[in-house]
XYZ file of C-alpha atoms in Angstrom:
718
model
C -21.306 -42.895 -41.376
C -20.101 -46.066 -43.172
C -21.272 -46.465 -46.771
C -23.310 -49.563 -47.522
C -23.853 -51.411 -50.765
C -27.057 -53.324 -51.344
C -26.326 -56.342 -53.532
C -29.172 -57.198 -55.909
C -27.091 -59.154 -58.431
C -26.325 -62.862 -58.123
C -23.443 -63.209 -55.694
C -21.014 -64.608 -58.253
C -21.646 -61.630 -60.547
C -21.226 -59.219 -57.636
C -17.898 -60.890 -56.828
C -16.731 -60.350 -60.422
C -17.512 -56.644 -60.042
C -15.485 -56.555 -56.812
C -12.523 -58.203 -58.531
C -12.760 -55.793 -61.457
C -12.828 -52.830 -59.062
C -9.767 -54.163 -57.268
C -7.876 -54.712 -60.538
C -8.737 -51.135 -61.529
C -7.215 -49.860 -58.290
C -10.542 -49.141 -56.574
C -9.941 -51.033 -53.338
C -12.651 -49.112 -51.456
C -15.301 -50.114 -53.982
C -14.141 -53.726 -53.897
C -14.285 -53.646 -50.113
C -17.858 -52.277 -50.120
C -19.083 -54.870 -52.619
C -17.540 -57.751 -50.637
C -19.048 -56.405 -47.427
C -22.456 -56.283 -49.132
C -22.092 -59.856 -50.371
C -21.277 -61.103 -46.856
C -24.310 -59.277 -45.485
C -26.400 -61.314 -47.899
C -24.538 -64.572 -47.268
C -22.139 -64.593 -44.288
C -20.698 -67.946 -45.480
C -19.955 -66.994 -49.082
C -16.331 -68.154 -49.146
C -15.020 -66.268 -52.241
C -16.154 -62.919 -50.845
C -14.751 -63.728 -47.399
C -11.435 -64.595 -49.016
C -11.277 -61.476 -51.191
C -12.276 -59.222 -48.308
C -9.573 -60.853 -46.181
C -6.978 -60.086 -48.864
C -8.227 -56.487 -48.998
C -7.963 -56.090 -45.214
C -4.479 -57.621 -45.294
C -3.347 -55.085 -47.879
C -4.854 -52.334 -45.728
C -2.663 -53.474 -42.801
C -5.386 -55.084 -40.685
C -3.731 -58.471 -40.245
C -5.948 -59.656 -37.386
C -9.198 -59.127 -39.307
C -7.609 -60.584 -42.450
C -6.744 -63.832 -40.635
C -10.293 -64.044 -39.247
C -11.842 -63.577 -42.699
C -9.506 -66.125 -44.325
C -10.282 -68.622 -41.581
C -14.039 -68.126 -42.204
C -13.493 -68.629 -45.935
C -11.501 -71.841 -45.390
C -14.160 -73.120 -42.978
C -16.974 -72.286 -45.383
C -15.227 -74.118 -48.245
C -12.388 -76.337 -47.078
C -11.623 -77.600 -50.604
C -9.983 -74.456 -52.049
C -6.190 -74.601 -51.824
C -5.799 -70.846 -52.361
C -7.681 -70.048 -49.147
C -5.393 -72.280 -47.094
C -2.316 -71.032 -48.961
C -3.016 -67.392 -48.130
C -4.133 -68.240 -44.603
C -0.796 -70.016 -44.116
C 1.137 -66.839 -44.946
C -1.098 -64.556 -42.888
C -0.909 -66.803 -39.841
C 2.865 -66.917 -40.222
C 3.042 -63.145 -40.231
C 0.821 -63.102 -37.140
C 3.344 -65.363 -35.383
C 1.064 -68.428 -35.229
C 3.462 -70.940 -36.786
C 1.610 -74.045 -35.622
C -1.647 -73.149 -37.358
C 0.238 -71.655 -40.307
C 1.903 -75.034 -40.766
C -1.456 -76.809 -40.723
C -2.859 -74.375 -43.310
C 0.175 -74.814 -45.552
C 0.019 -78.585 -45.415
C -3.700 -78.489 -46.215
C -3.082 -76.259 -49.247
C -0.400 -78.604 -50.608
C -2.561 -81.687 -50.024
C -5.423 -80.068 -51.955
C -3.201 -78.916 -54.836
C 0.281 -80.486 -54.898
C 1.089 -78.578 -58.064
C 0.459 -75.124 -56.572
C 3.892 -73.430 -56.473
C 2.738 -70.617 -54.179
C 1.456 -73.099 -51.608
C 4.791 -74.941 -51.678
C 6.645 -71.659 -51.229
C 4.469 -70.479 -48.343
C 4.739 -73.808 -46.555
C 8.513 -73.706 -47.072
C 8.706 -70.312 -45.361
C 6.894 -71.646 -42.284
C 9.153 -74.693 -42.135
C 12.193 -72.442 -42.493
C 11.096 -70.308 -39.563
C 10.597 -73.476 -37.500
C 14.172 -74.510 -38.286
C 13.068 -77.509 -40.360
C 15.403 -76.685 -43.219
C 15.505 -80.009 -45.077
C 11.737 -80.144 -45.565
C 11.677 -76.444 -46.442
C 14.290 -77.070 -49.147
C 12.208 -79.914 -50.586
C 9.124 -77.687 -50.919
C 11.081 -74.784 -52.431
C 12.696 -77.129 -54.944
C 9.298 -78.473 -55.933
C 7.973 -74.900 -56.250
C 10.682 -73.911 -58.751
C 10.178 -77.142 -60.678
C 6.496 -76.288 -61.024
C 7.192 -72.594 -61.783
C 10.752 -72.157 -63.186
C 10.301 -68.378 -63.269
C 9.386 -68.061 -59.584
C 12.176 -65.734 -58.398
C 10.901 -65.461 -54.824
C 10.961 -69.236 -54.394
C 14.550 -69.382 -55.700
C 15.558 -66.732 -53.170
C 13.798 -68.599 -50.368
C 15.496 -71.814 -51.476
C 18.805 -69.973 -51.139
C 17.899 -68.964 -47.577
C 17.214 -72.548 -46.543
C 20.376 -73.820 -48.230
C 22.396 -71.085 -46.513
C 20.907 -72.070 -43.145
C 21.995 -75.644 -43.902
C 25.552 -74.402 -44.670
C 25.215 -75.430 -48.332
C 26.715 -72.164 -49.465
C 27.588 -73.000 -53.064
C 24.057 -74.185 -53.765
C 22.613 -71.184 -51.924
C 24.608 -68.754 -54.049
C 23.425 -70.520 -57.213
C 19.800 -70.182 -56.073
C 20.191 -66.466 -55.345
C 21.895 -65.866 -58.664
C 19.048 -67.625 -60.496
C 16.517 -65.483 -58.632
C 18.363 -62.363 -59.758
C 18.637 -63.575 -63.336
C 14.860 -63.837 -63.349
C 14.355 -60.518 -61.558
C 17.447 -58.244 -61.566
C 15.707 -55.605 -59.444
C 14.692 -58.114 -56.744
C 15.676 -56.248 -53.567
C 15.134 -59.163 -51.180
C 17.143 -61.426 -53.463
C 20.078 -58.999 -53.461
C 19.824 -58.673 -49.687
C 19.845 -62.447 -49.247
C 22.791 -62.827 -51.628
C 24.705 -60.237 -49.619
C 24.029 -62.101 -46.381
C 25.267 -65.404 -47.838
C 28.433 -63.714 -49.082
C 28.868 -62.161 -45.644
C 28.593 -65.604 -44.053
C 31.404 -66.741 -46.340
C 33.605 -63.832 -45.339
C 33.446 -62.366 -48.854
C 32.915 -58.899 -47.434
C 33.518 -56.825 -50.551
C 31.113 -58.888 -52.649
C 28.537 -58.738 -49.862
C 28.864 -54.980 -49.710
C 28.374 -54.744 -53.482
C 25.159 -56.787 -53.272
C 23.784 -54.647 -50.434
C 24.721 -51.451 -52.268
C 22.858 -52.649 -55.391
C 19.823 -53.318 -53.223
C 20.082 -49.901 -51.582
C 20.231 -48.241 -54.995
C 16.833 -49.841 -55.675
C 15.459 -49.184 -52.180
C 17.228 -46.114 -50.744
C 17.015 -45.664 -47.007
C 15.815 -49.217 -46.384
C 16.708 -49.777 -42.698
C 17.149 -53.533 -43.110
C 19.596 -53.052 -45.990
C 21.474 -50.323 -44.146
C 21.813 -52.621 -41.144
C 23.026 -55.557 -43.202
C 25.569 -53.458 -45.072
C 26.728 -52.189 -41.681
C 27.222 -55.774 -40.480
C 29.435 -56.477 -43.484
C 31.555 -53.436 -42.628
C 31.625 -54.517 -38.972
C 32.946 -57.945 -39.897
C 35.934 -56.406 -41.655
C 36.336 -54.043 -38.694
C 35.259 -50.836 -40.436
C 33.441 -49.785 -37.294
C 33.201 -46.126 -38.270
C 31.457 -46.982 -41.546
C 29.182 -49.489 -39.822
C 28.203 -46.973 -37.161
C 27.372 -44.343 -39.788
C 25.042 -46.724 -41.638
C 23.330 -47.939 -38.486
C 22.894 -44.381 -37.250
C 21.166 -43.616 -40.537
C 18.927 -46.666 -40.111
C 17.992 -45.566 -36.592
C 17.265 -42.027 -37.789
C 14.881 -43.431 -40.426
C 13.215 -45.896 -38.055
C 13.903 -44.854 -34.436
C 11.841 -47.729 -33.041
C 13.661 -50.506 -34.894
C 14.923 -52.732 -32.075
C 17.269 -54.688 -34.329
C 19.013 -51.569 -35.680
C 19.381 -50.145 -32.177
C 20.887 -53.413 -30.957
C 23.319 -53.682 -33.867
C 24.423 -50.086 -33.334
C 24.973 -50.830 -29.644
C 27.261 -53.722 -30.593
C 29.252 -51.552 -33.008
C 29.631 -48.855 -30.354
C 31.085 -51.554 -28.099
C 33.566 -52.420 -30.847
C 34.485 -48.724 -30.873
C 34.845 -48.805 -27.075
C 32.042 -46.232 -26.774
C 30.518 -48.092 -23.877
C 28.195 -45.362 -22.602
C 26.688 -44.899 -26.063
C 26.254 -48.669 -26.379
C 24.533 -48.803 -23.004
C 22.114 -46.041 -24.040
C 21.270 -47.748 -27.341
C 20.674 -51.130 -25.737
C 18.504 -49.397 -23.138
C 16.443 -47.761 -25.892
C 15.969 -51.122 -27.575
C 14.810 -52.664 -24.297
C 12.390 -49.819 -23.617
C 10.702 -50.818 -26.888
C 11.009 -54.588 -26.403
C 11.777 -55.458 -22.751
C 12.073 -59.172 -23.473
C 14.245 -58.962 -26.593
C 17.037 -61.413 -25.813
C 19.522 -59.900 -28.268
C 19.097 -56.424 -26.789
C 19.495 -57.880 -23.288
C 22.652 -59.637 -24.455
C 23.988 -56.335 -25.881
C 23.331 -54.559 -22.580
C 25.145 -57.415 -20.842
C 28.178 -56.795 -23.048
C 28.084 -53.111 -22.103
C 28.033 -54.046 -18.421
C 30.886 -56.478 -19.036
C 32.966 -53.693 -20.609
C 32.146 -51.510 -17.594
C 33.680 -54.288 -15.480
C 30.362 -54.919 -13.766
C 30.610 -58.674 -14.089
C 27.723 -59.398 -11.716
C 25.290 -57.310 -13.764
C 26.645 -58.755 -17.016
C 26.212 -62.285 -15.709
C 22.615 -61.582 -14.698
C 21.798 -60.142 -18.133
C 23.408 -63.016 -20.041
C 21.493 -65.529 -17.923
C 18.284 -63.585 -18.498
C 18.887 -63.572 -22.262
C 19.453 -67.324 -22.175
C 16.256 -67.813 -20.181
C 14.281 -65.951 -22.852
C 16.127 -67.438 -25.830
C 17.971 -70.643 -24.879
C 19.072 -70.985 -28.494
C 21.007 -67.667 -28.442
C 24.521 -69.016 -28.778
C 26.235 -65.663 -28.297
C 24.733 -65.257 -24.836
C 26.174 -68.637 -23.814
C 29.553 -67.575 -25.205
C 29.418 -64.306 -23.273
C 28.468 -66.204 -20.127
C 31.597 -68.274 -20.698
C 33.697 -65.124 -20.919
C 32.425 -63.955 -17.534
C 33.147 -67.321 -15.973
C 36.630 -67.412 -17.505
C 37.581 -64.005 -16.134
C 36.357 -65.169 -12.714
C 38.638 -68.194 -12.948
C 35.685 -70.623 -12.996
C 37.086 -72.474 -15.976
C 34.893 -75.579 -15.756
C 31.775 -73.437 -16.044
C 33.388 -71.365 -18.797
C 34.102 -74.492 -20.823
C 30.549 -75.728 -20.382
C 29.189 -72.403 -21.638
C 31.484 -72.388 -24.680
C 30.572 -75.982 -25.471
C 26.886 -75.066 -25.363
C 27.506 -72.120 -27.699
C 29.296 -74.450 -30.138
C 26.459 -76.969 -29.929
C 23.933 -74.244 -30.789
C 25.984 -72.612 -33.533
C 28.765 -74.914 -34.738
C 29.504 -72.529 -37.582
C 30.790 -69.723 -35.322
C 34.467 -70.483 -34.831
C 34.894 -67.627 -32.328
C 33.382 -70.039 -29.819
C 35.969 -72.709 -30.684
C 38.712 -70.145 -30.161
C 37.374 -69.228 -26.718
C 37.018 -72.864 -25.717
C 40.564 -73.682 -26.824
C 41.911 -70.893 -24.630
C 40.035 -72.229 -21.589
C 41.207 -75.848 -21.740
C 44.268 -78.051 -22.035
C 44.061 -80.662 -24.779
C 44.937 -84.311 -24.279
C 45.370 -87.032 -26.917
C 42.038 -88.120 -28.373
C 40.248 -84.864 -27.529
C 36.988 -84.838 -29.457
C 36.943 -81.081 -29.909
C 40.286 -81.196 -31.717
C 38.935 -83.770 -34.129
C 35.829 -81.670 -34.801
C 37.974 -78.609 -35.518
C 40.258 -80.573 -37.832
C 37.290 -81.942 -39.742
C 35.834 -78.478 -40.170
C 39.153 -77.086 -41.363
C 39.401 -79.885 -43.928
C 35.866 -79.288 -45.220
C 35.729 -78.007 -48.786
C 33.244 -75.220 -48.087
C 31.032 -73.652 -45.452
C 33.846 -71.879 -43.601
C 34.417 -68.162 -44.101
C 37.867 -66.612 -44.267
C 37.364 -65.156 -40.799
C 36.103 -68.504 -39.544
C 39.151 -70.276 -40.956
C 41.442 -67.671 -39.399
C 39.920 -68.165 -35.939
C 39.996 -71.925 -36.282
C 43.706 -71.766 -37.129
C 44.451 -70.033 -33.826
C 42.269 -72.519 -31.932
C 43.983 -75.497 -33.580
C 47.421 -74.032 -32.897
C 46.611 -73.919 -29.183
C 45.463 -77.551 -29.274
C 48.530 -78.747 -31.171
C 50.865 -76.904 -28.794
C 49.188 -78.530 -25.790
C 49.896 -81.876 -27.447
C 53.539 -81.022 -28.228
C 52.912 -81.026 -31.994
C 54.779 -77.784 -32.576
C 55.293 -77.957 -36.331
C 51.566 -78.404 -36.870
C 50.882 -75.642 -34.363
C 53.143 -73.233 -36.189
C 51.630 -74.083 -39.572
C 48.233 -73.085 -38.176
C 49.661 -69.918 -36.632
C 51.309 -68.956 -39.897
C 48.103 -69.370 -41.884
C 45.923 -67.701 -39.253
C 48.218 -64.681 -38.949
C 48.500 -64.371 -42.728
C 44.723 -64.266 -43.048
C 44.397 -61.759 -40.218
C 47.094 -59.522 -41.691
C 45.137 -59.376 -44.965
C 42.122 -57.902 -43.167
C 43.827 -54.962 -41.447
C 45.317 -51.731 -42.711
C 48.445 -51.634 -40.555
C 50.625 -48.663 -41.540
C 54.025 -49.744 -40.267
C 55.878 -46.579 -41.240
C 53.367 -44.365 -39.435
C 53.299 -46.611 -36.374
C 57.065 -46.816 -35.998
C 57.358 -43.117 -36.747
C 55.381 -42.377 -33.572
C 58.186 -43.925 -31.506
C 60.761 -41.641 -33.126
C 58.586 -38.565 -32.628
C 58.087 -39.385 -28.940
C 61.828 -39.740 -28.396
C 62.467 -36.482 -30.229
C 59.858 -34.622 -28.150
C 60.541 -35.788 -24.596
C 63.792 -34.908 -22.919
C 64.675 -34.465 -19.284
C 64.110 -30.709 -19.484
C 60.559 -31.096 -20.811
C 59.728 -33.790 -18.276
C 60.927 -31.517 -15.476
C 57.988 -29.213 -16.324
C 55.810 -31.532 -14.339
C 52.883 -30.799 -12.098
C 53.845 -29.985 -8.519
C 50.872 -31.941 -7.174
C 49.481 -35.312 -8.008
C 47.703 -38.352 -6.639
C 49.684 -41.164 -5.049
C 47.018 -43.662 -6.143
C 47.998 -44.716 -9.694
C 50.358 -47.547 -10.597
C 50.924 -47.972 -14.325
C 52.008 -51.452 -15.429
C 53.389 -51.302 -18.957
C 55.257 -53.407 -21.466
C 54.731 -55.315 -24.660
C 51.532 -57.372 -24.879
C 52.099 -60.903 -23.559
C 55.143 -59.852 -21.535
C 53.696 -60.771 -18.128
C 51.810 -57.582 -17.230
C 48.705 -59.522 -16.207
C 50.681 -61.727 -13.827
C 52.418 -58.710 -12.280
C 49.105 -56.914 -11.801
C 47.553 -59.996 -10.207
C 50.418 -60.188 -7.723
C 49.978 -56.533 -6.778
C 46.172 -56.742 -6.747
C 46.433 -59.536 -4.179
C 47.777 -56.982 -1.703
C 44.925 -55.754 0.531
C 45.840 -52.101 -0.109
C 45.833 -52.393 -3.927
C 42.905 -52.248 -6.341
C 43.514 -54.043 -9.635
C 41.987 -51.910 -12.382
C 42.879 -54.070 -15.376
C 43.502 -52.669 -18.852
C 42.114 -49.130 -18.867
C 41.995 -46.749 -21.801
C 41.507 -43.740 -19.514
C 44.852 -42.055 -20.049
C 44.854 -42.296 -23.833
C 41.251 -41.094 -23.950
C 42.026 -38.104 -21.754
C 45.064 -37.225 -23.879
C 42.846 -37.164 -26.960
C 40.579 -34.676 -25.171
C 43.376 -32.208 -24.403
C 43.212 -28.796 -26.110
C 45.209 -28.516 -29.301
C 48.059 -26.063 -29.770
C 47.298 -22.615 -31.137
C 45.688 -22.990 -34.548
C 45.049 -26.715 -34.094
C 41.553 -28.133 -33.584
C 42.740 -31.304 -31.888
C 45.602 -32.384 -29.693
C 48.563 -33.920 -31.523
C 50.588 -36.373 -29.491
C 53.469 -36.072 -28.817
C 54.211 -32.688 -30.418
C 51.586 -30.639 -28.574
C 52.888 -31.728 -25.162
C 55.437 -28.909 -25.465
C 52.552 -26.406 -25.532
C 50.655 -27.770 -22.541
C 50.055 -25.292 -19.747
C 50.629 -26.218 -16.134
C 46.877 -25.982 -15.551
C 46.100 -28.379 -18.428
C 48.670 -30.837 -17.123
C 47.214 -30.680 -13.634
C 43.677 -31.132 -14.995
C 44.800 -34.204 -16.939
C 46.283 -35.804 -13.830
C 43.275 -34.952 -11.672
C 40.799 -36.354 -14.208
C 42.724 -39.621 -14.468
C 43.109 -39.984 -10.708
C 39.421 -39.203 -10.118
C 38.359 -41.998 -12.463
C 40.701 -44.414 -10.694
C 39.522 -43.328 -7.253
C 35.892 -43.924 -8.245
C 36.815 -47.551 -8.959
C 39.328 -48.107 -6.192
C 37.339 -47.029 -3.144
C 39.617 -46.778 -0.105
C 42.619 -48.525 -1.701
C 46.034 -46.863 -1.344
C 47.132 -47.871 -4.821
C 45.233 -48.724 -8.014
C 46.795 -50.414 -11.013
C 46.263 -49.724 -14.698
C 47.831 -52.429 -16.829
C 47.178 -51.062 -20.297
C 50.492 -52.268 -21.815
C 50.641 -49.578 -24.514
C 50.715 -46.808 -21.916
C 54.485 -47.107 -22.384
C 53.929 -44.591 -25.190
C 52.831 -41.988 -22.617
C 55.342 -42.487 -19.787
C 56.846 -39.017 -20.027
C 53.454 -37.317 -20.001
C 52.219 -39.670 -17.264
C 55.051 -38.536 -15.018
C 54.468 -34.887 -15.895
C 50.745 -35.083 -15.049
C 51.031 -37.577 -12.172
C 54.501 -37.197 -10.640
C 53.603 -39.354 -7.643
C 52.381 -42.258 -9.752
C 54.543 -45.343 -9.949
C 55.443 -47.154 -13.160
C 56.221 -50.862 -13.442
C 57.792 -51.956 -16.716
C 57.508 -55.700 -17.334
C 60.024 -57.313 -19.666
C 60.282 -60.789 -21.102
C 62.625 -62.529 -23.517
C 61.976 -60.807 -26.880
C 61.412 -64.039 -28.779
C 59.050 -65.415 -26.127
C 57.177 -62.110 -26.084
C 56.835 -61.894 -29.847
C 55.927 -65.569 -30.264
C 53.247 -65.182 -27.609
C 51.845 -62.163 -29.478
C 51.946 -64.147 -32.731
C 49.996 -66.939 -31.006
C 47.031 -64.740 -30.074
C 44.151 -63.340 -32.066
C 43.723 -60.188 -30.004
C 40.271 -58.839 -29.207
C 41.686 -55.311 -29.424
C 43.670 -54.493 -32.520
C 47.417 -55.095 -32.357
C 48.193 -54.503 -36.021
C 51.927 -55.111 -35.627
C 51.579 -58.662 -34.310
C 50.442 -60.675 -37.356
C 53.713 -60.739 -39.327
C 56.973 -61.934 -37.793
C 59.174 -59.302 -39.407
C 56.782 -56.462 -38.542
C 56.515 -57.828 -35.022
C 60.297 -57.850 -34.613
C 60.668 -54.313 -35.934
C 57.925 -53.076 -33.598
C 59.652 -54.732 -30.643
C 62.941 -52.991 -31.501
C 61.227 -49.591 -31.524
C 59.542 -50.383 -28.212
C 62.906 -51.400 -26.702
C 64.517 -48.173 -27.952
C 61.715 -46.099 -26.451
C 61.974 -47.841 -23.081
C 65.697 -47.160 -23.033
C 64.890 -43.532 -23.735
C 62.440 -43.377 -20.814
C 65.119 -44.818 -18.528
C 67.414 -41.981 -19.528
C 64.941 -39.113 -19.020
C 62.662 -40.179 -16.158
C 63.856 -39.368 -12.633
C 65.237 -42.219 -10.521
C 62.676 -44.122 -8.499
C 59.747 -43.533 -10.832
C 59.958 -46.710 -12.912
C 60.733 -50.258 -11.846
C 61.964 -52.657 -14.532
C 61.038 -56.224 -13.707
C 61.564 -59.388 -15.732
C 58.936 -62.054 -16.215
C 61.679 -64.675 -15.938
C 62.600 -63.329 -12.497
C 58.986 -63.348 -11.373
C 58.522 -67.034 -12.197
C 62.021 -67.907 -10.937
C 61.859 -65.975 -7.654
C 58.264 -65.077 -6.894
C 58.838 -63.754 -3.398
C 61.825 -61.604 -4.308
C 59.997 -60.098 -7.264
C 56.783 -59.580 -5.307
C 58.665 -57.797 -2.518
C 60.312 -55.525 -5.095
C 56.921 -54.679 -6.589
C 55.267 -53.985 -3.257
C 58.191 -51.891 -2.061
C 58.206 -49.858 -5.277
C 54.575 -48.975 -4.564
C 55.489 -47.777 -1.079
C 53.492 -50.474 0.701
C 54.252 -52.831 3.579
C 54.842 -56.428 2.603
C 51.869 -58.821 2.645
C 52.253 -62.540 1.934
C 48.892 -62.594 0.131
C 50.872 -61.506 -2.927
C 52.409 -64.988 -3.047
C 48.928 -66.535 -3.256
C 47.916 -64.389 -6.213
C 46.191 -67.324 -7.944
C 43.672 -67.472 -5.077
C 42.662 -63.823 -5.448
C 39.079 -63.610 -6.687
C 38.973 -60.747 -9.170
C 37.962 -60.565 -12.811
C 40.817 -60.903 -15.316
C 39.948 -59.565 -18.740
C 42.994 -60.242 -20.867
C 44.356 -63.043 -23.024
C 46.108 -64.328 -19.876
C 42.908 -64.835 -17.881
C 43.204 -68.626 -17.902
C 46.833 -68.594 -16.780
C 46.871 -66.192 -13.826
C 44.314 -68.189 -11.880
C 46.975 -70.906 -11.626
C 50.093 -71.006 -9.428
C 53.451 -69.977 -10.928
C 54.592 -72.320 -13.684
C 57.820 -72.426 -15.695
C 56.632 -73.862 -19.011
C 56.348 -70.488 -20.768
C 60.056 -69.701 -20.269
C 62.050 -70.376 -23.409
C 58.933 -71.350 -25.320
C 60.430 -69.883 -28.489
C 63.009 -72.704 -28.604
C 60.260 -75.189 -29.566
C 59.625 -73.097 -32.678
C 63.172 -71.881 -33.319
C 63.447 -73.224 -36.863
C 60.328 -71.278 -37.877
C 61.362 -67.961 -36.347
C 64.182 -66.817 -38.659
C 62.247 -63.729 -39.904
C 61.585 -62.670 -36.315
C 65.169 -63.261 -35.199
C 66.507 -61.280 -38.163
C 64.229 -58.336 -37.323
C 65.143 -58.434 -33.636
C 68.852 -58.595 -34.417
C 71.072 -58.225 -31.372
C 68.030 -58.176 -29.067
C 67.946 -61.954 -29.488
C 71.101 -62.235 -27.374
C 69.894 -63.191 -23.865
C 72.764 -61.169 -22.395
C 71.007 -58.006 -23.510
C 68.230 -58.755 -21.051
C 70.538 -59.111 -18.057
C 70.155 -56.296 -15.571
C 72.695 -55.256 -12.976
C 71.300 -56.548 -9.716
C 68.075 -58.526 -9.764
C 64.529 -57.681 -10.589
C 64.569 -54.082 -9.385
C 67.736 -52.953 -11.138
C 67.759 -50.314 -13.858
C 68.779 -46.721 -14.259
C 65.425 -45.692 -12.819
C 64.554 -48.652 -10.631
C 62.807 -48.180 -7.331
C 65.264 -47.817 -4.465
C 64.277 -50.366 -1.811
């Protein structure tokens, strides 16, 4: 039974008692008194207002809005009623009426700082940043100690890309209120936008010390770690946020995106699905699920999801960008460019979109996009370190298209320098792996191979940018070949092998010597089963993960009937092409010319080792220069090495409709062209560090093989 209060005092005196009860912490008493007042006079505006505030604090937003509306109707001349109604309507998602309430409050009392602040928040959420800034600035002029308004001013300035002014506003808010959690969070986000990851992390950590376990802060700190590619740390924080608030759609979506960065596609799919079960029309969650489908090579499903996300949120730039990626891999470059251009229009501050667009087009003199990129690069502020790095690679591509090679190289040099600063590449450890592999694998060990094995797999290996994508496209154009693209299956399965006695995990390459015949056979069967599930009835299925060259001995031991194609290219052309790309998957060796040259030497030594220990007929060495110089001869060698009958469709590889998901996607949908041969000569005067590291490998004679594209110690016998 609900308690009732009979009001016998004058209503204004009863209201004073209600306010006193509220100030004393007796919200229930205040609520009862206000209810009694309204029973006496249903239009008594002060009691309606106070009761609305009480219901708002109790979490009943709908009733609070109704009571505030009744108060403002009963007495339209009180700015406070409209001010509070503005904020409550905003929280209820009714921005149109919130805006009207805010404007009414300011018109009634232009000097009311809270009304200015609340109206500014509504304008900010409507994307009307300039007017929001004006109201916030007026609020802090009226009330110089208003820390919340300073923080909100910073948000609007940040949205307008006025980063220096935004940082000053946040810092003033924190001077006024050092324990202001939202202010610290906002400061961290601005620093994150600027690519000042460490400072952003420090701001978020200060906020978390004041508000431990705050899911929003955990998520934002995770995003800072994600931006500097600490995916493990980001995943740990987001997992904590999800544990605290399992129904937080934003945290689930962010964690899905980090799992994609970690190549944990199934986990990402599950997380995005959980987010969508809670919010079926959340465009960002739909976009994340689309990325999972894209990584699963289900381009049709990914395309549908990206289009659905765009339909729900046409302003979601990332969905347009992802749509462009699907179109690019399909070879529909006009549509890809249109999607990238739309993403840039929606979010001109995200230079990843400029980088994607530059890769999908050929620049001509007077290209407007080039001028926009140059202007942004010349801007004094508003571009993060990561943004500047990406823009350097995009500009380099444009300048090369225009034949302005010195300018192109200057951009490449700066972009690679910035990228190198963000990664923890351990050169000694990386190069040491090559030496350990050579020390472990000899012909005797490799002879301990499985006596059974699928004839399906074809491994296409080599340095990145050596021509592996082109070679796979030629083979995948054969009607009996399924093109699998870059697969991480073999490396993943190796990591799952049992460790040696006393070891909890498998150590490659050392533990190969302890592998049982059964474990080897299981490895080969698991790999072949995954390929067969993709390949259907095909006789051969390619895997063009270039770095599988590290596993060639174990590949032959586990899959003795597999075929290996090793693609080579002029060392300087290969390394320059690596240096020209900002890889989506980490290639830590490729962002410094000397490190790149030393890595290439170790790769070349290892490939020579494989030639000496693998049985004849297992591996075909083929040169990119031969492929572009004699397409038919090279294609016949490839097809014959795979044990297939010749099919002229391999010569029309550029017409083959299949997704291409590598940095060469734009190129392999075109006929053979010669312009990439000898590309290094255009940059020769800049490549001294690379040439010194490569040493005698720079001599073209070292690339000459004995008798055409299929010649090597272990070439296929045709």
